[in-house]
Coordinates of N, CA, C and O in Angstrom, one line a residue:
N1 N -1.1 19.4 8.8 CA -0.9 18.0 8.4 C 0.2 17.3 9.2 O 1.4 17.7 9.0
N2 N -0.2 16.4 10.0 CA 0.8 15.7 10.8 C 1.3 14.4 10.2 O 2.2 13.8 10.8
L3 N 0.8 14.0 9.1 CA 1.2 12.7 8.5 C 2.7 12.8 8.1 O 3.4 11.8 8.1
N4 N 3.2 14.0 7.7 CA 4.6 14.0 7.3 C 5.5 14.0 8.5 O 6.7 13.9 8.4
K5 N 5.0 14.0 9.7 CA 5.7 13.9 10.9 C 5.4 12.6 11.7 O 5.6 12.5 12.9
A6 N 4.8 11.7 11.0 CA 4.3 10.4 11.7 C 5.5 9.7 12.2 O 6.5 9.5 11.6
S7 N 5.2 9.1 13.4 CA 6.2 8.2 14.1 C 5.4 7.3 15.0 O 4.2 7.5 15.2
E8 N 6.1 6.3 15.5 CA 5.4 5.4 16.4 C 4.8 6.1 17.6 O 3.7 5.7 18.0
G9 N 5.5 7.1 18.1 CA 5.0 7.8 19.3 C 3.8 8.6 19.1 O 3.0 8.8 20.0
N10 N 3.5 9.1 17.9 CA 2.4 10.0 17.7 C 1.3 9.4 16.8 O 0.3 10.0 16.4
A11 N 1.5 8.1 16.4 CA 0.5 7.5 15.5 C -0.9 7.4 16.1 O -1.9 7.7 15.4
S12 N -1.0 7.2 17.3 CA -2.3 7.1 18.0 C -3.0 8.4 18.0 O -4.2 8.5 17.7
S13 N -2.3 9.5 18.3 CA -2.9 10.8 18.3 C -3.3 11.3 16.9 O -4.3 12.0 16.7
I14 N -2.5 10.9 15.9 CA -2.8 11.2 14.5 C -4.1 10.5 14.1 O -5.0 11.1 13.5
A15 N -4.2 9.2 14.5 CA -5.4 8.4 14.2 C -6.6 9.0 14.8 O -7.7 9.1 14.2
T16 N -6.5 9.5 16.1 CA -7.6 10.1 16.8 C -8.0 11.4 16.1 O -9.2 11.7 15.9
A17 N -7.0 12.2 15.7 CA -7.3 13.5 15.0 C -8.0 13.2 13.7 O -9.0 13.9 13.3
L18 N -7.5 12.2 13.0 CA -8.2 11.9 11.7 C -9.6 11.4 11.9 O -10.5 11.7 11.1
A19 N -9.8 10.6 12.9 CA -11.1 10.1 13.2 C -12.1 11.2 13.5 O -13.3 11.2 13.1
S20 N -11.6 12.2 14.2 CA -12.5 13.4 14.5 C -12.7 14.2 13.2 O -13.8 14.8 13.1
L21 N -11.8 14.2 12.3 CA -12.1 14.8 11.0 C -13.2 14.1 10.3 O -14.0 14.8 9.6
Y22 N -13.2 12.8 10.4 CA -14.3 12.0 9.7 C -15.6 12.4 10.4 O -16.7 12.4 9.7
E23 N -15.7 12.7 11.7 CA -16.9 13.0 12.3 C -17.4 14.4 11.9 O -18.6 14.6 11.8
Q24 N -16.5 15.3 11.5 CA -16.8 16.7 11.2 C -17.0 16.9 9.7 O -17.6 17.9 9.3
S25 N -16.5 16.0 8.9 CA -16.5 16.3 7.4 C -17.1 15.1 6.7 O -17.3 14.0 7.2
A26 N -17.4 15.3 5.4 CA -17.8 14.2 4.5 C -16.8 13.2 4.4 O -15.6 13.5 4.1
H27 N -17.1 11.9 4.5 CA -16.1 10.8 4.5 C -15.4 10.8 3.2 O -14.2 10.6 3.2
N28 N -16.1 11.0 2.1 CA -15.4 11.0 0.8 C -14.3 12.1 0.7 O -13.3 11.8 0.1
D29 N -14.6 13.2 1.2 CA -13.6 14.3 1.2 C -12.4 14.0 2.0 O -11.2 14.2 1.5
V30 N -12.6 13.4 3.2 CA -11.5 13.1 4.0 C -10.7 11.9 3.4 O -9.5 11.9 3.4
D31 N -11.4 10.9 2.9 CA -10.8 9.8 2.2 C -9.9 10.3 1.1 O -8.7 9.8 0.9
E32 N -10.4 11.2 0.3 CA -9.6 11.7 -0.9 C -8.4 12.4 -0.4 O -7.3 12.2 -0.9
C33 N -8.5 13.3 0.6 CA -7.4 14.1 1.1 C -6.4 13.1 1.8 O -5.2 13.3 1.5
L34 N -6.8 12.2 2.6 CA -5.9 11.3 3.2 C -5.2 10.4 2.2 O -4.0 10.3 2.3
G35 N -5.9 9.9 1.2 CA -5.3 9.1 0.2 C -4.3 9.8 -0.6 O -3.2 9.4 -0.8
N36 N -4.6 11.1 -1.0 CA -3.7 11.9 -1.8 C -2.4 12.2 -1.0 O -1.3 12.1 -1.5
T37 N -2.6 12.5 0.3 CA -1.5 12.8 1.2 C -0.6 11.6 1.4 O 0.7 11.7 1.2
I38 N -1.1 10.5 1.7 CA -0.3 9.3 1.9 C 0.4 8.9 0.6 O 1.6 8.6 0.6
L39 N -0.3 9.0 -0.5 CA 0.4 8.6 -1.8 C 1.5 9.6 -2.1 O 2.5 9.2 -2.6
L40 N 1.3 10.9 -1.8 CA 2.3 11.9 -2.0 C 3.5 11.6 -1.1 O 4.7 11.6 -1.6
L41 N 3.3 11.3 0.1 CA 4.3 11.0 1.1 C 5.0 9.7 0.8 O 6.1 9.4 1.3
A42 N 4.3 8.8 0.1 CA 4.9 7.5 -0.2 C 6.0 7.5 -1.3 O 6.5 6.5 -1.7
G43 N 6.4 8.7 -1.6 CA 7.5 8.8 -2.5 C 7.3 9.6 -3.8 O 8.3 9.9 -4.5
E44 N 6.1 9.9 -4.1 CA 5.9 10.7 -5.3 C 6.7 12.0 -5.3 O 7.1 12.5 -6.3
A45 N 6.8 12.6 -4.1 CA 7.5 13.9 -4.0 C 9.0 13.7 -4.0 O 9.7 14.5 -4.5
S46 N 9.5 12.6 -3.3 CA 10.9 12.5 -3.1 C 11.6 11.4 -4.0 O 12.7 11.5 -4.3
G47 N 10.8 10.4 -4.2 CA 11.4 9.2 -4.9 C 12.3 8.4 -4.1 O 13.1 7.6 -4.6
K48 N 12.2 8.5 -2.8 CA 13.0 7.7 -1.8 C 12.1 6.6 -1.2 O 10.9 6.8 -1.0
I49 N 12.8 5.5 -0.8 CA 12.1 4.4 -0.1 C 11.7 4.9 1.3 O 12.6 5.4 2.0
I50 N 10.5 4.7 1.7 CA 10.0 5.2 3.0 C 10.1 4.2 4.1 O 9.9 4.5 5.3
G51 N 10.4 2.9 3.8 CA 10.6 1.9 4.8 C 9.5 1.8 5.9 O 8.4 1.5 5.6
Q52 N 9.9 2.1 7.1 CA 9.0 1.9 8.3 C 7.8 2.9 8.2 O 6.8 2.6 8.8
L53 N 7.9 4.0 7.5 CA 6.8 4.9 7.4 C 5.6 4.2 6.7 O 4.4 4.5 7.0
A54 N 5.9 3.3 5.8 CA 4.9 2.5 5.1 C 4.0 1.8 6.2 O 2.8 1.7 6.0
A55 N 4.7 1.2 7.2 CA 3.9 0.5 8.2 C 3.1 1.4 9.0 O 1.9 1.1 9.3
L56 N 3.6 2.6 9.3 CA 2.8 3.6 10.0 C 1.6 4.1 9.2 O 0.5 4.2 9.8
Y57 N 1.8 4.3 8.0 CA 0.7 4.8 7.1 C -0.4 3.7 7.0 O -1.6 3.9 7.1
A58 N 0.1 2.4 6.8 CA -0.9 1.3 6.8 C -1.6 1.1 8.1 O -2.8 0.8 8.1
A59 N -0.9 1.3 9.2 CA -1.5 1.2 10.5 C -2.6 2.3 10.7 O -3.7 2.0 11.3
L60 N -2.3 3.5 10.2 CA -3.3 4.6 10.3 C -4.6 4.3 9.5 O -5.7 4.4 10.0
V61 N -4.4 3.8 8.3 CA -5.5 3.4 7.5 C -6.3 2.3 8.1 O -7.5 2.3 8.1
T62 N -5.6 1.3 8.6 CA -6.2 0.1 9.2 C -7.0 0.6 10.5 O -8.2 0.2 10.7
S63 N -6.5 1.5 11.2 CA -7.2 2.0 12.4 C -8.4 2.8 12.0 O -9.5 2.6 12.6
L64 N -8.3 3.6 11.0 CA -9.5 4.3 10.5 C -10.5 3.4 9.9 O -11.7 3.6 10.0
N65 N -10.1 2.3 9.3 CA -11.0 1.3 8.7 C -11.8 0.7 9.8 O -13.0 0.5 9.7
A66 N -11.2 0.5 11.0 CA -11.9 -0.1 12.1 C -12.8 1.0 12.8 O -13.9 0.7 13.3
R67 N -12.3 2.2 13.0 CA -13.0 3.3 13.7 C -14.1 3.9 12.9 O -15.2 4.1 13.4
V68 N -13.8 4.2 11.7 CA -14.8 5.0 10.8 C -15.7 4.0 10.0 O -16.9 4.3 9.9
G69 N -15.1 3.0 9.5 CA -15.9 2.0 8.7 C -15.1 1.5 7.6 O -14.1 2.1 7.1
P70 N -15.6 0.3 7.1 CA -14.8 -0.4 6.0 C -14.8 0.4 4.7 O -13.9 0.1 3.9
S71 N -15.7 1.3 4.5 CA -15.6 2.0 3.2 C -14.4 2.9 3.2 O -13.9 3.1 2.1
T72 N -13.9 3.3 4.3 CA -12.7 4.1 4.3 C -11.5 3.3 3.8 O -10.7 3.8 3.0
G73 N -11.4 2.1 4.4 CA -10.3 1.2 3.9 C -10.4 0.8 2.5 O -9.5 0.7 1.7
A74 N -11.7 0.6 2.1 CA -11.9 0.1 0.7 C -11.6 1.2 -0.3 O -10.9 0.9 -1.3
R75 N -11.9 2.4 0.0 CA -11.6 3.5 -0.9 C -10.1 3.7 -1.0 O -9.5 4.0 -2.1
F76 N -9.4 3.6 0.2 CA -8.0 3.8 0.1 C -7.3 2.7 -0.7 O -6.4 2.9 -1.5
L77 N -7.8 1.4 -0.4 CA -7.2 0.3 -1.1 C -7.4 0.4 -2.7 O -6.5 0.1 -3.4
Q78 N -8.6 0.9 -3.0 CA -8.9 1.1 -4.5 C -7.9 2.1 -5.1 O -7.3 1.9 -6.1
R79 N -7.7 3.2 -4.4 CA -6.8 4.2 -4.9 C -5.3 3.7 -4.9 O -4.6 3.9 -5.9
L80 N -5.0 2.9 -3.9 CA -3.6 2.3 -3.8 C -3.4 1.4 -5.0 O -2.3 1.4 -5.6
V81 N -4.3 0.5 -5.2 CA -4.2 -0.5 -6.3 C -4.1 0.2 -7.7 O -3.3 -0.2 -8.5
T82 N -4.9 1.2 -7.8 CA -4.9 2.0 -9.1 C -3.5 2.6 -9.3 O -3.0 2.5 -10.4
K83 N -3.0 3.1 -8.3 CA -1.6 3.7 -8.3 C -0.6 2.7 -8.6 O 0.4 2.9 -9.4
L84 N -0.7 1.5 -7.9 CA 0.3 0.4 -8.1 C 0.2 0.0 -9.6 O 1.3 -0.3 -10.2
D85 N -1.0 -0.2 -10.1 CA -1.1 -0.6 -11.5 C -0.4 0.4 -12.5 O 0.2 0.1 -13.4
A86 N -0.6 1.7 -12.1 CA 0.0 2.8 -13.0 C 1.5 2.7 -12.9 O 2.1 2.9 -14.0
T87 N 2.1 2.3 -11.8 CA 3.5 2.2 -11.7 C 4.1 1.1 -12.6 O 5.2 1.2 -13.1
L88 N 3.3 0.1 -12.8 CA 3.7 -1.0 -13.6 C 3.6 -0.7 -15.1 O 4.3 -1.3 -16.0
K89 N 2.9 0.4 -15.4 CA 2.7 0.8 -16.8 C 3.7 1.9 -17.2 O 3.8 2.3 -18.4
T90 N 4.4 2.4 -16.2 CA 5.3 3.6 -16.4 C 6.6 3.1 -17.0 O 7.2 2.2 -16.5
K91 N 6.9 3.7 -18.1 CA 8.2 3.5 -18.8 C 9.1 4.7 -18.7 O 8.6 5.8 -19.1
A92 N 10.2 4.6 -18.0 CA 11.1 5.8 -17.8 C 12.5 5.3 -17.9 O 12.8 4.1 -17.9
A93 N 13.4 6.3 -17.9 CA 14.8 6.0 -17.8 C 15.6 6.9 -16.9 O 15.0 8.0 -16.5
G94 N 16.7 6.5 -16.5 CA 17.6 7.3 -15.6 C 16.9 7.6 -14.3 O 16.4 6.8 -13.6
L95 N 17.0 8.9 -13.8 CA 16.4 9.3 -12.6 C 14.9 9.1 -12.5 O 14.4 8.8 -11.4
A96 N 14.2 9.4 -13.6 CA 12.8 9.2 -13.6 C 12.5 7.7 -13.3 O 11.5 7.4 -12.6
Q97 N 13.2 6.8 -13.9 CA 13.0 5.4 -13.6 C 13.3 5.0 -12.2 O 12.5 4.3 -11.6
A98 N 14.3 5.5 -11.6 CA 14.7 5.3 -10.2 C 13.6 5.8 -9.3 O 13.2 5.1 -8.4
K99 N 13.0 6.9 -9.6 CA 12.0 7.5 -8.8 C 10.7 6.7 -8.9 O 10.0 6.3 -8.0
A100 N 10.4 6.2 -10.2 CA 9.2 5.4 -10.4 C 9.3 4.1 -9.7 O 8.3 3.6 -9.1
L101 N 10.5 3.5 -9.7 CA 10.7 2.2 -9.0 C 10.5 2.4 -7.5 O 10.0 1.5 -6.8
A102 N 11.0 3.5 -6.9 CA 10.9 3.8 -5.5 C 9.5 4.0 -5.1 O 9.0 3.4 -4.1
V103 N 8.7 4.7 -5.9 CA 7.3 4.9 -5.7 C 6.6 3.6 -5.7 O 5.8 3.3 -4.8
G104 N 6.8 2.8 -6.7 CA 6.2 1.5 -6.8 C 6.5 0.6 -5.6 O 5.6 -0.1 -5.0
S105 N 7.8 0.6 -5.1 CA 8.2 -0.2 -4.0 C 7.5 0.3 -2.7 O 7.0 -0.5 -1.9
N106 N 7.4 1.6 -2.6 CA 6.7 2.2 -1.4 C 5.3 1.9 -1.3 O 4.7 1.5 -0.3
L107 N 4.6 1.9 -2.5 CA 3.2 1.6 -2.5 C 3.0 0.1 -2.2 O 2.1 -0.3 -1.5
A108 N 3.9 -0.7 -2.7 CA 3.8 -2.2 -2.4 C 4.1 -2.4 -0.9 O 3.4 -3.3 -0.4
L109 N 4.9 -1.7 -0.3 CA 5.2 -1.8 1.1 C 3.9 -1.4 1.9 O 3.5 -2.1 2.9
I110 N 3.2 -0.4 1.5 CA 2.0 0.0 2.2 C 0.9 -1.1 2.0 O 0.3 -1.5 3.0
F111 N 0.8 -1.6 0.8 CA -0.1 -2.7 0.5 C 0.2 -3.9 1.4 O -0.7 -4.5 2.0
A112 N 1.5 -4.3 1.5 CA 1.9 -5.4 2.3 C 1.6 -5.2 3.7 O 1.1 -6.2 4.4
H113 N 1.8 -4.1 4.3 CA 1.4 -3.8 5.7 C -0.1 -3.8 5.9 O -0.5 -4.1 7.0
L114 N -0.9 -3.4 4.9 CA -2.3 -3.5 5.1 C -2.7 -5.0 5.3 O -3.6 -5.3 6.1
Y115 N -2.0 -5.9 4.7 CA -2.2 -7.4 4.9 C -1.7 -7.8 6.3 O -2.4 -8.5 7.0
V116 N -0.5 -7.3 6.7 CA 0.0 -7.7 8.0 C -0.9 -7.2 9.1 O -1.1 -7.9 10.1
F117 N -1.5 -6.0 8.9 CA -2.4 -5.5 9.9 C -3.8 -6.0 9.8 O -4.8 -5.6 10.4
K118 N -4.0 -7.0 8.9 CA -5.3 -7.7 8.7 C -6.4 -6.9 8.1 O -7.6 -7.2 8.3
M119 N -6.1 -5.8 7.4 CA -7.1 -5.1 6.8 C -7.5 -5.8 5.5 O -8.7 -5.7 5.0
I120 N -6.6 -6.5 4.8 CA -6.9 -7.2 3.6 C -6.6 -8.7 3.8 O -5.7 -9.0 4.6
H121 N -7.3 -9.5 3.1 CA -7.1 -11.0 3.2 C -6.0 -11.4 2.3 O -5.6 -10.8 1.3
C122 N -5.4 -12.6 2.6 CA -4.3 -13.1 1.8 C -4.7 -13.3 0.3 O -3.9 -13.2 -0.6
S123 N -6.0 -13.6 0.0 CA -6.4 -13.8 -1.3 C -6.2 -12.5 -2.2 O -5.9 -12.5 -3.4
V124 N -6.4 -11.3 -1.5 CA -6.2 -10.0 -2.2 C -4.7 -9.9 -2.5 O -4.3 -9.5 -3.6
V125 N -3.8 -10.3 -1.6 CA -2.4 -10.2 -1.8 C -2.0 -11.2 -2.9 O -1.2 -10.8 -3.8
Y126 N -2.5 -12.4 -2.9 CA -2.2 -13.3 -3.9 C -2.6 -12.9 -5.3 O -2.0 -13.1 -6.3
G127 N -3.8 -12.2 -5.3 CA -4.2 -11.6 -6.6 C -3.3 -10.6 -7.1 O -3.0 -10.6 -8.3
Y128 N -2.7 -9.8 -6.2 CA -1.7 -8.8 -6.7 C -0.4 -9.5 -7.1 O 0.2 -9.0 -8.1
V129 N 0.0 -10.5 -6.4 CA 1.2 -11.2 -6.8 C 1.0 -11.8 -8.2 O 1.9 -11.7 -9.0
R130 N -0.1 -12.3 -8.5 CA -0.4 -12.8 -9.9 C -0.3 -11.7 -10.9 O 0.2 -11.9 -12.0
R131 N -0.8 -10.5 -10.5 CA -0.7 -9.4 -11.5 C 0.8 -9.0 -11.7 O 1.2 -8.7 -12.8
L132 N 1.5 -9.1 -10.6 CA 3.0 -8.7 -10.8 C 3.7 -9.8 -11.6 O 4.5 -9.4 -12.5
V133 N 3.4 -11.0 -11.5 CA 4.0 -12.1 -12.3 C 3.6 -11.8 -13.8 O 4.4 -11.9 -14.6
D134 N 2.3 -11.5 -14.0 CA 1.9 -11.2 -15.4 C 2.6 -10.0 -16.0 O 2.9 -9.9 -17.2
A135 N 2.9 -9.0 -15.1 CA 3.6 -7.8 -15.6 C 5.0 -8.0 -15.9 O 5.7 -7.1 -16.5
F136 N 5.6 -9.1 -15.6 CA 7.0 -9.4 -16.0 C 7.2 -9.2 -17.5 O 8.3 -8.9 -17.9
E137 N 6.2 -9.5 -18.2 CA 6.4 -9.5 -19.7 C 6.5 -8.0 -20.2 O 7.2 -7.8 -21.2
T138 N 5.9 -7.1 -19.5 CA 5.9 -5.7 -20.0 C 6.8 -4.8 -19.2 O 7.3 -3.8 -19.8
N139 N 7.0 -5.0 -17.9 CA 7.8 -4.1 -17.1 C 8.4 -5.0 -16.0 O 8.1 -4.8 -14.8
A140 N 9.4 -5.8 -16.4 CA 10.0 -6.8 -15.4 C 10.6 -6.1 -14.2 O 10.5 -6.6 -13.1
E141 N 11.3 -5.0 -14.4 CA 12.1 -4.4 -13.3 C 11.1 -3.8 -12.3 O 11.3 -4.1 -11.1
A142 N 10.1 -3.1 -12.7 CA 9.1 -2.6 -11.7 C 8.3 -3.7 -11.0 O 8.1 -3.7 -9.8
A143 N 8.0 -4.7 -11.8 CA 7.2 -5.9 -11.2 C 8.1 -6.6 -10.2 O 7.6 -6.9 -9.1
L144 N 9.4 -6.8 -10.5 CA 10.3 -7.5 -9.6 C 10.5 -6.6 -8.3 O 10.5 -7.2 -7.2
E145 N 10.7 -5.3 -8.5 CA 10.9 -4.5 -7.3 C 9.7 -4.5 -6.4 O 9.9 -4.6 -5.1
Q146 N 8.5 -4.5 -6.9 CA 7.3 -4.5 -6.1 C 7.1 -5.9 -5.5 O 6.7 -6.0 -4.3
L147 N 7.4 -6.9 -6.2 CA 7.2 -8.3 -5.7 C 8.2 -8.5 -4.5 O 7.8 -9.1 -3.5
L148 N 9.4 -8.1 -4.7 CA 10.4 -8.2 -3.6 C 10.0 -7.4 -2.4 O 10.1 -7.9 -1.2
A149 N 9.5 -6.2 -2.5 CA 9.1 -5.4 -1.4 C 7.9 -6.1 -0.7 O 7.8 -6.2 0.5
L150 N 7.0 -6.6 -1.5 CA 5.8 -7.2 -1.0 C 6.1 -8.5 -0.2 O 5.7 -8.7 0.9
L151 N 7.0 -9.3 -0.8 CA 7.3 -10.6 -0.2 C 8.2 -10.5 1.1 O 8.2 -11.3 2.0
R152 N 9.0 -9.4 1.1 CA 9.9 -9.2 2.3 C 9.0 -9.0 3.5 O 9.4 -9.4 4.6
V153 N 7.9 -8.3 3.3 CA 7.0 -8.0 4.5 C 6.0 -9.2 4.7 O 5.8 -9.5 5.9
T154 N 5.5 -9.8 3.7 CA 4.4 -10.7 3.8 C 4.8 -12.2 3.7 O 3.9 -13.1 4.0
G155 N 5.9 -12.5 3.2 CA 6.3 -13.8 2.7 C 5.9 -15.0 3.7 O 5.1 -15.9 3.3
A156 N 6.4 -14.9 4.9 CA 6.1 -16.0 5.9 C 4.6 -16.1 6.2 O 4.1 -17.2 6.3
A157 N 4.0 -14.9 6.4 CA 2.6 -14.9 6.7 C 1.7 -15.5 5.6 O 0.8 -16.2 5.8
L158 N 2.1 -15.1 4.4 CA 1.3 -15.6 3.2 C 1.4 -17.1 3.1 O 0.5 -17.8 2.8
R159 N 2.6 -17.6 3.3 CA 2.8 -19.0 3.2 C 2.0 -19.7 4.3 O 1.4 -20.8 4.1
A160 N 2.0 -19.2 5.5 CA 1.2 -19.8 6.6 C -0.3 -19.7 6.3 O -1.0 -20.6 6.7
D161 N -0.7 -18.6 5.7 CA -2.2 -18.4 5.5 C -2.7 -19.3 4.4 O -3.8 -19.8 4.5
D162 N -1.9 -19.5 3.3 CA -2.4 -20.3 2.2 C -1.2 -20.7 1.3 O -0.9 -20.1 0.3
A163 N -0.5 -21.7 1.8 CA 0.6 -22.2 1.0 C 0.3 -22.8 -0.3 O 1.1 -22.7 -1.3
G164 N -0.9 -23.3 -0.5 CA -1.4 -23.8 -1.8 C -1.4 -22.8 -2.8 O -1.1 -23.0 -4.0
A165 N -1.9 -21.6 -2.5 CA -2.0 -20.5 -3.5 C -0.6 -20.1 -3.9 O -0.4 -19.8 -5.1
L166 N 0.3 -20.1 -3.0 CA 1.7 -19.7 -3.3 C 2.3 -20.8 -4.2 O 3.0 -20.4 -5.2
K167 N 2.0 -22.0 -4.0 CA 2.5 -23.1 -4.8 C 1.9 -23.0 -6.2 O 2.7 -23.2 -7.2
D168 N 0.7 -22.7 -6.3 CA 0.0 -22.5 -7.6 C 0.7 -21.4 -8.5 O 0.9 -21.5 -9.7
I169 N 1.1 -20.3 -7.8 CA 1.7 -19.2 -8.5 C 3.1 -19.6 -9.0 O 3.5 -19.3 -10.1
I170 N 3.8 -20.3 -8.2 CA 5.2 -20.7 -8.5 C 5.2 -21.7 -9.7 O 6.0 -21.6 -10.6
Q171 N 4.2 -22.5 -9.7 CA 4.1 -23.5 -10.8 C 3.6 -22.8 -12.0 O 3.6 -22.7 -13.0

Protein backbone atom coordinates (compact mmCIF):
# COMPACT_ATOMS: atom_id res chain seq x y z
CA ASN A 1 0.00 0.00 0.00
CA ASN A 2 1.72 3.15 -1.23
CA LEU A 3 -1.06 5.56 -0.30
CA ASN A 4 0.39 6.07 3.15
CA LYS A 5 3.61 7.22 1.45
CA ALA A 6 1.91 9.48 -1.11
CA SER A 7 3.73 12.63 -2.13
CA GLU A 8 3.76 14.93 -5.12
CA GLY A 9 6.75 13.05 -6.50
CA ASN A 10 5.13 9.63 -6.57
CA ALA A 11 1.44 10.50 -7.13
CA SER A 12 1.64 9.69 -10.83
CA SER A 13 3.18 6.26 -10.25
CA ILE A 14 0.59 5.50 -7.55
CA ALA A 15 -2.22 6.49 -9.94
CA THR A 16 -0.73 4.23 -12.64
CA ALA A 17 -0.44 1.32 -10.21
CA LEU A 18 -4.02 1.81 -9.06
CA ALA A 19 -5.24 2.00 -12.67
CA SER A 20 -3.56 -1.34 -13.36
CA LEU A 21 -5.30 -2.80 -10.30
CA TYR A 22 -8.60 -1.73 -11.84
CA GLU A 23 -7.65 -3.60 -15.04
CA GLN A 24 -6.87 -6.78 -13.09
CA SER A 25 -9.65 -6.75 -10.48
CA ALA A 26 -13.34 -6.09 -10.07
CA HIS A 27 -13.92 -2.33 -9.97
CA ASN A 28 -16.21 -2.53 -6.94
CA ASP A 29 -13.55 -4.38 -4.94
CA VAL A 30 -10.83 -1.86 -5.80
CA ASP A 31 -13.23 1.04 -5.15
CA GLU A 32 -14.06 -0.33 -1.71
CA CYS A 33 -10.44 -0.95 -0.81
CA LEU A 34 -9.31 2.45 -2.10
CA GLY A 35 -12.16 4.25 -0.34
CA ASN A 36 -11.53 2.46 2.95
CA THR A 37 -7.81 3.19 2.78
CA ILE A 38 -8.18 6.88 1.96
CA LEU A 39 -10.79 7.35 4.65
CA LEU A 40 -8.56 5.58 7.16
CA LEU A 41 -5.58 7.72 6.17
CA ALA A 42 -7.78 10.83 6.31
CA GLY A 43 -7.50 10.79 10.04
CA GLU A 44 -9.61 8.01 11.41
CA ALA A 45 -6.44 6.29 12.55
CA SER A 46 -4.58 9.31 13.91
CA GLY A 47 -7.06 12.13 14.41
CA LYS A 48 -4.61 14.65 12.92
CA ILE A 49 -5.24 17.15 10.14
CA ILE A 50 -3.71 15.83 6.91
CA GLY A 51 -3.46 19.13 5.02
CA GLN A 52 -1.75 18.69 1.65
CA LEU A 53 -2.30 14.93 1.65
CA ALA A 54 -6.00 15.70 1.16
CA ALA A 55 -5.10 17.32 -2.17
CA LEU A 56 -3.03 14.29 -3.18
CA TYR A 57 -5.78 11.83 -2.30
CA ALA A 58 -8.32 13.92 -4.21
CA ALA A 59 -5.94 14.13 -7.18
CA LEU A 60 -5.59 10.33 -7.18
CA VAL A 61 -9.35 9.83 -7.10
CA THR A 62 -9.83 12.44 -9.84
CA SER A 63 -7.18 10.76 -11.96
CA LEU A 64 -8.83 7.36 -11.53
CA ASN A 65 -12.20 8.94 -12.30
CA ALA A 66 -10.77 10.07 -15.65
CA ARG A 67 -8.76 6.88 -16.37
CA VAL A 68 -11.09 4.14 -15.14
CA GLY A 69 -14.48 5.78 -15.43
CA PRO A 70 -16.91 8.05 -13.63
CA SER A 71 -18.39 5.23 -11.57
CA THR A 72 -15.11 5.11 -9.63
CA GLY A 73 -15.38 8.76 -8.66
CA ALA A 74 -19.10 8.46 -7.98
CA ARG A 75 -18.65 5.54 -5.59
CA PHE A 76 -15.85 7.34 -3.76
CA LEU A 77 -17.93 10.52 -3.52
CA GLN A 78 -20.89 8.58 -2.16
CA ARG A 79 -18.71 6.97 0.51
CA LEU A 80 -17.10 10.32 1.35
CA VAL A 81 -20.42 12.15 1.74
CA THR A 82 -21.82 9.32 3.88
CA LYS A 83 -18.77 9.62 6.14
CA LEU A 84 -19.07 13.43 6.23
CA ASP A 85 -22.70 13.15 7.28
CA ALA A 86 -21.75 10.69 10.01
CA THR A 87 -19.18 13.13 11.43
CA LEU A 88 -21.92 15.74 11.78
CA LYS A 89 -23.99 13.30 13.84
CA THR A 90 -21.13 12.33 16.15
CA LYS A 91 -21.36 13.65 19.68
CA ALA A 92 -18.19 13.26 21.71
CA ALA A 93 -16.13 15.06 24.32
CA GLY A 94 -12.46 15.59 25.07
CA LEU A 95 -9.97 13.71 22.91
CA ALA A 96 -12.70 11.83 21.09
CA GLN A 97 -14.27 15.14 20.08
CA ALA A 98 -10.93 16.53 18.87
CA LYS A 99 -10.36 13.40 16.81
CA ALA A 100 -13.88 13.53 15.36
CA LEU A 101 -13.42 17.20 14.43
CA ALA A 102 -10.09 16.43 12.73
CA VAL A 103 -11.61 13.55 10.76
CA GLY A 104 -14.49 15.77 9.64
CA SER A 105 -12.09 18.53 8.59
CA ASN A 106 -9.92 16.08 6.67
CA LEU A 107 -12.89 14.65 4.82
CA ALA A 108 -14.11 18.17 4.03
CA LEU A 109 -10.63 18.98 2.66
CA ILE A 110 -10.74 15.95 0.36
CA PHE A 111 -14.25 16.95 -0.77
CA ALA A 112 -13.05 20.51 -1.43
CA HIS A 113 -10.12 19.31 -3.50
CA LEU A 114 -12.40 17.08 -5.59
CA TYR A 115 -14.11 20.35 -6.58
CA VAL A 116 -10.81 22.15 -7.21
CA PHE A 117 -9.75 19.29 -9.50
CA LYS A 118 -13.10 19.55 -11.33
CA MET A 119 -14.37 16.10 -10.41
CA ILE A 120 -17.48 17.61 -8.86
CA HIS A 121 -19.51 20.65 -9.88
CA CYS A 122 -20.00 23.73 -7.72
CA SER A 123 -23.68 22.80 -7.27
CA VAL A 124 -22.58 19.69 -5.34
CA VAL A 125 -20.37 21.81 -3.10
CA TYR A 126 -23.15 24.33 -2.52
CA GLY A 127 -25.46 21.47 -1.63
CA TYR A 128 -23.01 20.36 1.03
CA VAL A 129 -22.58 23.94 2.29
CA ARG A 130 -26.36 24.07 2.78
CA ARG A 131 -26.21 20.79 4.72
CA LEU A 132 -23.50 22.25 6.93
CA VAL A 133 -25.52 25.38 7.58
CA ASP A 134 -28.51 23.21 8.53
CA ALA A 135 -26.28 21.16 10.85
CA PHE A 136 -25.45 24.23 12.94
CA GLU A 137 -28.57 23.50 14.98
CA THR A 138 -27.44 20.02 16.01
CA ASN A 139 -23.63 20.07 15.90
CA ALA A 140 -22.38 23.63 15.42
CA GLU A 141 -18.73 22.93 16.17
CA ALA A 142 -18.36 20.08 13.65
CA ALA A 143 -20.34 21.97 11.01
CA LEU A 144 -18.23 25.10 11.49
CA GLU A 145 -14.94 23.17 11.33
CA GLN A 146 -15.97 21.48 8.09
CA LEU A 147 -17.33 24.68 6.59
CA LEU A 148 -14.09 26.53 7.34
CA ALA A 149 -11.98 23.72 5.86
CA LEU A 150 -14.18 23.63 2.76
CA LEU A 151 -14.24 27.38 2.19
CA ARG A 152 -10.49 27.84 2.75
CA VAL A 153 -9.89 25.64 -0.27
CA THR A 154 -12.87 26.49 -2.46
CA GLY A 155 -14.03 29.97 -1.45
CA ALA A 156 -12.75 32.09 -4.34
CA ALA A 157 -13.52 29.46 -6.98
CA LEU A 158 -17.05 28.93 -5.64
CA ARG A 159 -17.72 32.64 -5.74
CA ALA A 160 -16.40 32.84 -9.30
CA ASP A 161 -18.43 29.81 -10.43
CA ASP A 162 -21.78 30.84 -8.94
CA ALA A 163 -21.86 33.94 -6.76
CA GLY A 164 -25.67 33.88 -6.78
CA ALA A 165 -25.80 30.54 -4.98
CA LEU A 166 -23.40 31.82 -2.34
CA LYS A 167 -25.54 34.91 -1.87
CA ASP A 168 -28.67 32.74 -1.46
CA ILE A 169 -26.99 30.71 1.28
CA ILE A 170 -25.82 33.79 3.15
CA GLN A 171 -29.31 35.33 3.10
